[in-house]
Each structure stands twice: as structure tokens, then as C-alpha cells.
Short mmCIF file of C-alpha atoms in Angstrom, two decimals:
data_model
loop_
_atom_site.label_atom_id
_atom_site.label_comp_id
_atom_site.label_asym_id
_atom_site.label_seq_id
_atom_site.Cartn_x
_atom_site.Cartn_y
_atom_site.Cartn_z
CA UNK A 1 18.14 17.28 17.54
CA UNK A 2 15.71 15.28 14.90
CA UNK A 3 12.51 16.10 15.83
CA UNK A 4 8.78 16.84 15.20
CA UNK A 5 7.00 19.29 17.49
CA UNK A 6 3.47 19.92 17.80
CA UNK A 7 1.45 23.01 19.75
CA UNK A 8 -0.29 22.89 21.80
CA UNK A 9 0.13 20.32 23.72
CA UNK A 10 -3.48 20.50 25.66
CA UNK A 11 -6.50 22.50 24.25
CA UNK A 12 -9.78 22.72 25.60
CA UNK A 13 -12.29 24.58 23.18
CA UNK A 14 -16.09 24.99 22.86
CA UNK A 15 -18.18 23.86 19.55
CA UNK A 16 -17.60 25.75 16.17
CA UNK A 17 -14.92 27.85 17.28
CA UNK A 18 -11.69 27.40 14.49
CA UNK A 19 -8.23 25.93 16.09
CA UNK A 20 -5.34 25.13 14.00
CA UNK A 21 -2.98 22.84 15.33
CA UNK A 22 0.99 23.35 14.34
CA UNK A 23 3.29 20.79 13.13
CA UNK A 24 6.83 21.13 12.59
CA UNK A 25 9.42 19.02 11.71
CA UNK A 26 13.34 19.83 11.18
CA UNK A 27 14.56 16.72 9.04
CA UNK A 28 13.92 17.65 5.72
CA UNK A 29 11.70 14.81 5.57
CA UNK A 30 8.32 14.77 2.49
CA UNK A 31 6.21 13.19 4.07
CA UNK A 32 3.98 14.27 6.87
CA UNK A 33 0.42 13.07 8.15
CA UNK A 34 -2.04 13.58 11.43
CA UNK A 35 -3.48 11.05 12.86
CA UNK A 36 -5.86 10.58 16.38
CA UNK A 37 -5.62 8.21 18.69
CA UNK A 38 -8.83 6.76 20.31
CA UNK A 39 -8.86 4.31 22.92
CA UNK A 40 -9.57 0.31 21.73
CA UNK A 41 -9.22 1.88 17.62
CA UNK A 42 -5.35 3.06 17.44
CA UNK A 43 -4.04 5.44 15.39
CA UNK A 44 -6.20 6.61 12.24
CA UNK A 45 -4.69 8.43 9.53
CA UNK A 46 -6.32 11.90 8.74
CA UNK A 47 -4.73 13.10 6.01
CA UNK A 48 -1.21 12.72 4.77
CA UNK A 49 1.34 15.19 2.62
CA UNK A 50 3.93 13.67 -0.01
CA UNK A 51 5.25 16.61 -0.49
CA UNK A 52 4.69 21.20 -0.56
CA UNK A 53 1.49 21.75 -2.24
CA UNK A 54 0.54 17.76 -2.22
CA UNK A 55 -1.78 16.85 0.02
CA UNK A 56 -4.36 13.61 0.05
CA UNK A 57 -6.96 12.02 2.56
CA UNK A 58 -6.54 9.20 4.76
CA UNK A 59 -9.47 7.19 6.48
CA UNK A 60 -11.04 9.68 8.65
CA UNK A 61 -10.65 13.60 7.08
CA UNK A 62 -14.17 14.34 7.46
CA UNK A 63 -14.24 17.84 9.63
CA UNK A 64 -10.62 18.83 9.04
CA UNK A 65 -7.92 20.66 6.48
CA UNK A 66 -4.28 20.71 6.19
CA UNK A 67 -2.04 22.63 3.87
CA UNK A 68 1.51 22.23 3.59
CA UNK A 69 2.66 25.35 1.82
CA UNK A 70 6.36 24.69 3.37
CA UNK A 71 8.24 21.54 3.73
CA UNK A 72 8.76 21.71 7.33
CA UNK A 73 5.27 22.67 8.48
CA UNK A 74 1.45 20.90 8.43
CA UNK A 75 -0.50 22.41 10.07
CA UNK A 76 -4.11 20.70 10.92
CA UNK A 77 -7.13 23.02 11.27
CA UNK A 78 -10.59 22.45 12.60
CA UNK A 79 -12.72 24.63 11.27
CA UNK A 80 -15.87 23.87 13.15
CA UNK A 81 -14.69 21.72 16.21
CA UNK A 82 -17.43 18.95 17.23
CA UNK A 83 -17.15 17.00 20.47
CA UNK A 84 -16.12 13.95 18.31
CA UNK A 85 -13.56 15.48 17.57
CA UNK A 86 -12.09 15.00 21.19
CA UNK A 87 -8.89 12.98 20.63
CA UNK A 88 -5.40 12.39 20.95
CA UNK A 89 -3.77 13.85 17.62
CA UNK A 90 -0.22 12.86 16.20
CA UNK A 91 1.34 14.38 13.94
CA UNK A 92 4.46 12.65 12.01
CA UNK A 93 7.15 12.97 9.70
CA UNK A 94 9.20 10.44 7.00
CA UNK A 95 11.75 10.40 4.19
CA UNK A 96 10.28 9.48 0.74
CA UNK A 97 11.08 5.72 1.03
CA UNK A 98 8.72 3.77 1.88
CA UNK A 99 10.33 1.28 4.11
CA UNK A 100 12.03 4.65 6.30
CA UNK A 101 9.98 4.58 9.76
CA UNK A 102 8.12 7.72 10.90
CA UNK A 103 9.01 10.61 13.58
CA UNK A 104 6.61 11.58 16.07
CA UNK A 105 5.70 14.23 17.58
CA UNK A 106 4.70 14.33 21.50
CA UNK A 107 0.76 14.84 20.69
CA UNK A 108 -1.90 17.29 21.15
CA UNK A 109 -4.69 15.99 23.37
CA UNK A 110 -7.28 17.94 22.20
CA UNK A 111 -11.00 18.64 24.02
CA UNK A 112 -13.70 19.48 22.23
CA UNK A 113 -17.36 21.01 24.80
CA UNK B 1 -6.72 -1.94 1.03
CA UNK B 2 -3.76 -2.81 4.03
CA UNK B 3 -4.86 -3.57 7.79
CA UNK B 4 -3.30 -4.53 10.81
CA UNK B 5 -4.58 -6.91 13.94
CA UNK B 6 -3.72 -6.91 17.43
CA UNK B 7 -5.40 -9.60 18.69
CA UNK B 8 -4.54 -8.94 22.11
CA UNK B 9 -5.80 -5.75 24.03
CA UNK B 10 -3.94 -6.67 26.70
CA UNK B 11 -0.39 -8.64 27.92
CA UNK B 12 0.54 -9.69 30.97
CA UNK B 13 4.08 -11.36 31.76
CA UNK B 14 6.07 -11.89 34.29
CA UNK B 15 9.52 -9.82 34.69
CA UNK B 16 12.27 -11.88 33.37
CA UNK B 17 9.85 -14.30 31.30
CA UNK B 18 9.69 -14.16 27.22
CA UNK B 19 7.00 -11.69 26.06
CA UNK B 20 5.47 -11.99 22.96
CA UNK B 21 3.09 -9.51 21.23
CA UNK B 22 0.85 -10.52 18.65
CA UNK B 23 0.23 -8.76 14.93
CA UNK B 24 -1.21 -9.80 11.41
CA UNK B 25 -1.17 -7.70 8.36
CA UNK B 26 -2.66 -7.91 5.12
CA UNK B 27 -1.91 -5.84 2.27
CA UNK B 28 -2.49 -6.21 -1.46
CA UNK B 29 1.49 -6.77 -2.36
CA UNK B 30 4.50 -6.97 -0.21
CA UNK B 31 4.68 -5.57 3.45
CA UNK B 32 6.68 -3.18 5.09
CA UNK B 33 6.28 -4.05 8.78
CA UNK B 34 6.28 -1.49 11.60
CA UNK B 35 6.68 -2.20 15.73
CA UNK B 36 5.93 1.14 17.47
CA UNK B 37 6.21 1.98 21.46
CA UNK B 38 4.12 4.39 23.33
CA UNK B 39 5.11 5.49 26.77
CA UNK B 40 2.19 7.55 28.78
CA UNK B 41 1.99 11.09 27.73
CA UNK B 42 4.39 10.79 25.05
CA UNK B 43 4.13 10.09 21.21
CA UNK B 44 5.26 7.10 19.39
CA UNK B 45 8.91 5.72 19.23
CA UNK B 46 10.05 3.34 16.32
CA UNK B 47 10.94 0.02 17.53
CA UNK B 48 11.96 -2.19 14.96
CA UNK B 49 11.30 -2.60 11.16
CA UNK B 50 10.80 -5.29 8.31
CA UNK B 51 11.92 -4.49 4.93
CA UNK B 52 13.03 -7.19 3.26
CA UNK B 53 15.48 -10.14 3.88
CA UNK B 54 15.98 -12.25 6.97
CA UNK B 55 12.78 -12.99 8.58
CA UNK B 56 14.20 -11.92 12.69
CA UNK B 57 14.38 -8.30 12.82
CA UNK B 58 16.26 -7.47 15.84
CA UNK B 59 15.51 -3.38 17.66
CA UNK B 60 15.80 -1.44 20.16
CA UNK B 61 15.64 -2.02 23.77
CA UNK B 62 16.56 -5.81 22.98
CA UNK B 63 12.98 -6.68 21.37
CA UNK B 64 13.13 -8.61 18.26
CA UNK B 65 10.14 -9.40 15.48
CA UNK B 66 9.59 -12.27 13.34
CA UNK B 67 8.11 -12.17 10.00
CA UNK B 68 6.37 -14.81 8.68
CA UNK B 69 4.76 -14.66 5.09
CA UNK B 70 2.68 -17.76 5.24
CA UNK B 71 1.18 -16.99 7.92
CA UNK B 72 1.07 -12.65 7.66
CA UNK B 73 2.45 -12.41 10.77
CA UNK B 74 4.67 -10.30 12.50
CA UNK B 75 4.94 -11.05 16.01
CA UNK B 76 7.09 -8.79 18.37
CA UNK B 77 9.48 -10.72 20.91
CA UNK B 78 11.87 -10.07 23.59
CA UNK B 79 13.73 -12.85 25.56
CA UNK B 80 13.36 -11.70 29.24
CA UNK B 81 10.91 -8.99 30.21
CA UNK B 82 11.56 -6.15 32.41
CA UNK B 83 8.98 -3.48 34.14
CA UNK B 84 9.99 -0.66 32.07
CA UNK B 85 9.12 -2.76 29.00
CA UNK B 86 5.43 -1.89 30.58
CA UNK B 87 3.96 0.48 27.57
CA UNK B 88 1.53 0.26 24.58
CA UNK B 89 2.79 -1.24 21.61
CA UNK B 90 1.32 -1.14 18.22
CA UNK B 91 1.93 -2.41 14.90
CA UNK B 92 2.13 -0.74 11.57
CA UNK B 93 2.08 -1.98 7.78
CA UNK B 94 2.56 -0.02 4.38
CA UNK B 95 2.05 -1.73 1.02
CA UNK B 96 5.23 -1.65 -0.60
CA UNK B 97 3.30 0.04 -3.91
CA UNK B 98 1.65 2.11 -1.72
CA UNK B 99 1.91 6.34 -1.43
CA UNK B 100 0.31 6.15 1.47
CA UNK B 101 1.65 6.23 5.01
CA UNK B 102 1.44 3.98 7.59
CA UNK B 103 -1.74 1.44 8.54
CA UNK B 104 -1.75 1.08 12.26
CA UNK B 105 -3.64 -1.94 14.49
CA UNK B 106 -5.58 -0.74 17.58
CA UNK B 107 -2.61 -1.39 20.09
CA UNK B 108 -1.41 -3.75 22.47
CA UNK B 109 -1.01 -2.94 26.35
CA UNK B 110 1.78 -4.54 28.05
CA UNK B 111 2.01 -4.76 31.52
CA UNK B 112 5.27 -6.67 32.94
CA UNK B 113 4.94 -7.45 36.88
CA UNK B 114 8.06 -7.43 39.23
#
């Protein structure tokens, strides 16, 4: 099954301590970004991946790093977590062209104390 | 830059009666145009798309969009509502030129009443 998976699902975690969130996705697909979802803004892109070893900023990257040293996997890491950081996170996966529609994965709701 | 607006934070129709959910883009060149679903606790689901050609996109789930270039619009439609239509929908552009992914609006409730 096409799919993009995300772990955790939940996390709860205190100020400064690292997290890394996992993204996975098993379509062969180049493109992958994060995004979080607060309430009344939508979905804001974090940063985005065109493809291993390419990676670029989106509209709000400010306190957070990717890397995408393998196709399949982009992983999104808080170094120092903040409490504005609490969000709903997406992560998401497409084919190269740019009219293909993106894959979702299920979300990490994320806490930050 | 490309942006998206929902105009409408919130829908309310009755089951069985048209629905119609608002969206305007603008974007520096052509559009690709983007209707995305959200069910609670679950991540998004693809809907319908706009790439090129004619102007009523038909999806899934029987919802149709209509684009409209004068007016940057790309409204999202279905005929006759039902209660598990009830979900948050959101709309999503991407410059054709563009390398970047997709522009999302702030999202549209819908809540169809039996």
C-alpha cells in the first residue's frame, strides 16, 4: 500500500530537549516537505526536499532541520523545542511533476511544556 | 509569491442541498489548483485537481471544482450534500514555474446537517 508514515503519532516534551520526528514514504516519490497545522492559519510549509541531499526552506523553518540523506526518509528535528512549537505537523510526499498531488501522512500532534 | 483564500471559516448546508466551498489563488504565472479533505485525527486526502484544460474538474466522493481565470477562482462543488461530507477542506495552489510545493489557504469547515 502507497503510503507516508510518520512517528510518533503524539509527543509530549519539555523545553530544549532534541526530538526528531520520522518520515517515511514507500513511492519512490522526490519530493517531500513538513508542514504544521495551526488552527484559523492552515497548513504552513517548513521546509521542503526536491530530492537526496537537496533540501530548501519554506515560510516558517525558523527552529527546525531536516536532512534527507535517503529518498524514502525526512526526517524533521527540533533541536531546542519551544512551546510555539506546539502543533499539528504533516509530513508529505510527491512525484517530480508539478501538477502530481501530494501523499500524506496521518500527523504528529506534537506538545511542546 | 502564490497564496490561497478561504473566505469562509465556516459552511453550513443542509443534507441533500448543493454545497459550495469558496477559494482564490494568486500566483505569479499559471496555477495548479489543489482541493484537499481532512477528516478528524487523520491527515490530508487529495480531492480533486486543476491542471490544465476544461475548466470543471470532477473528484472523488462526487465533488466537483470550477476554475475560473478571470476571476482566480476555484470554487469546490458537490450537487447534493450528505453528513459524511462533514470535514475540513482546504485549498492548495503551486505556480506552474515554481520548485516549490504546495501553498495552502487556512481551511474551510463544513458541517452538513441531517
Amino acid at each position: 500500500e502507497a503510503q507516508v508514515t510518520q512517528n510518533p503519532r503524539y509527543l509530549i516534551t519539555v523545553t530544549g530537549k532534541k526530538l526528531t520526528v520520522t518520515c517515511s514514504q514507500n513511492m519512490n516519490h522526490e519530493y517531500m516537505s513538513w508542514y504544521r497545522q495551526d488552527p484559523g492559519l492552515g497548513l504552513r510549509q517548513i521546509y521542503y526536499s526536491m530530492n537526496v541531499e537537496v533540501t530548501d526552506k519554506g515560510d516558517v523553518p525558523e527552529g527546525y532541520k531536516v536532512s534527507r540523506k535517503e529518498k524514502r526518509n525526512f526526517p524533521l528535528i527540533l533541536e531546542s523545542p519551544s512551546p510555539n512549537q506546539t502543533s499539528l505537523y504533516f509530513c508529505a510526499s510527491s512525484s517530480s511533476g508539478a501538477g502530481t498531488e501530494a501523499f500524506f501522512g496521518q500527523g504528529t500532534r506534537l506538545t511542546v511544556v | 509569491a502564490q497564496s490561497v483564500a478561504q473566505p469562509e471559516d465556516q459552511v453550513n448546508v443542509a443534507e441533500g442541498n448543493p454545497l459550495t466551498v469558496k477559494c482564490t489563488y494568486s500566483v505569479s504565472g499559471n496555477p495548479y489548483l489543489f482541493w484537499y479533505v481532512q477528516y478528524p485525527n487523520r491527515g490530508l486526502q487529495f480531492l480533486l485537481k486543476y491542471i490544465t484544460g476544461d475548466n470543471l474538474v470532477k473528484g472523488s466522493y462526487g465533488f466537483e471544482a470550477e476554475f475560473n481565470k478571470s476571476q482566480t477562482s476555484f470554487h469546490l462543488k458537490k450537487p447534493s450534500a450528505l453528513v459524511s461530507d462533514s470535514a475540513l477542506y482546504f485549498c492548495a495552489v503551486r505556480d506552474i514555474g515554481s520548485a516549490r510545493q504546495l501553498t495552502f489557504g487556512s481551511g474551510t469547515q463544513l458541517t452538513v446537517l441531517p
